[in-house]
């Protein structure tokens, strides 16, 4: 099971390395997820 998870991560990483639009979409999703946490503490 662990080998399959590592293989899936490797394939996903390789896909993101080659596909710029997928990288940008993923980064926007991470930013929108992190937004509520960064605005709560008010340190930035």
Coordinates of C-alpha atoms in Angstrom, one line a residue:
X1 CA 0.0 0.0 0.0
X2 CA 2.8 2.4 0.8
X3 CA 4.5 1.7 -2.5
X4 CA 1.3 2.6 -4.3
X5 CA 1.0 5.9 -2.4
X6 CA 4.6 6.8 -3.2
X7 CA 4.1 5.9 -6.9
X8 CA 1.0 8.1 -7.0
X9 CA 2.9 11.0 -5.5
X10 CA 5.7 10.6 -8.0
X11 CA 3.3 10.5 -10.9
X12 CA 1.5 13.5 -9.7
X13 CA 4.7 15.4 -9.1
X14 CA 5.9 14.5 -12.6
X15 CA 2.6 15.7 -14.1
X16 CA 2.8 19.0 -12.2
X17 CA 6.4 19.5 -13.3
X18 CA 5.4 19.3 -17.0
X19 CA 2.0 21.0 -16.9
X20 CA 2.2 24.7 -16.0
X21 CA -1.6 25.4 -16.0
X22 CA -2.1 22.5 -13.5
X23 CA 0.6 23.9 -11.3
X24 CA -1.0 27.4 -11.3
X25 CA -4.4 25.9 -10.6
X26 CA -3.1 23.9 -7.6
X27 CA -1.3 27.0 -6.2
X28 CA -4.5 29.0 -6.4
X29 CA -6.3 26.3 -4.5
X30 CA -3.6 26.3 -1.8
X31 CA -3.7 30.0 -1.5
X32 CA -7.5 30.0 -1.1
X33 CA -7.2 27.3 1.6
X34 CA -4.5 29.2 3.5
X35 CA -6.3 32.6 3.3
X36 CA -8.6 32.1 6.3
X37 CA -5.7 31.0 8.5
X38 CA -3.4 33.9 7.5
X39 CA -6.2 36.5 8.0
X40 CA -7.1 35.3 11.4
X41 CA -3.8 36.0 13.2
X42 CA -3.3 39.4 11.7
X43 CA 0.5 39.1 11.7
X44 CA 0.8 40.0 8.0

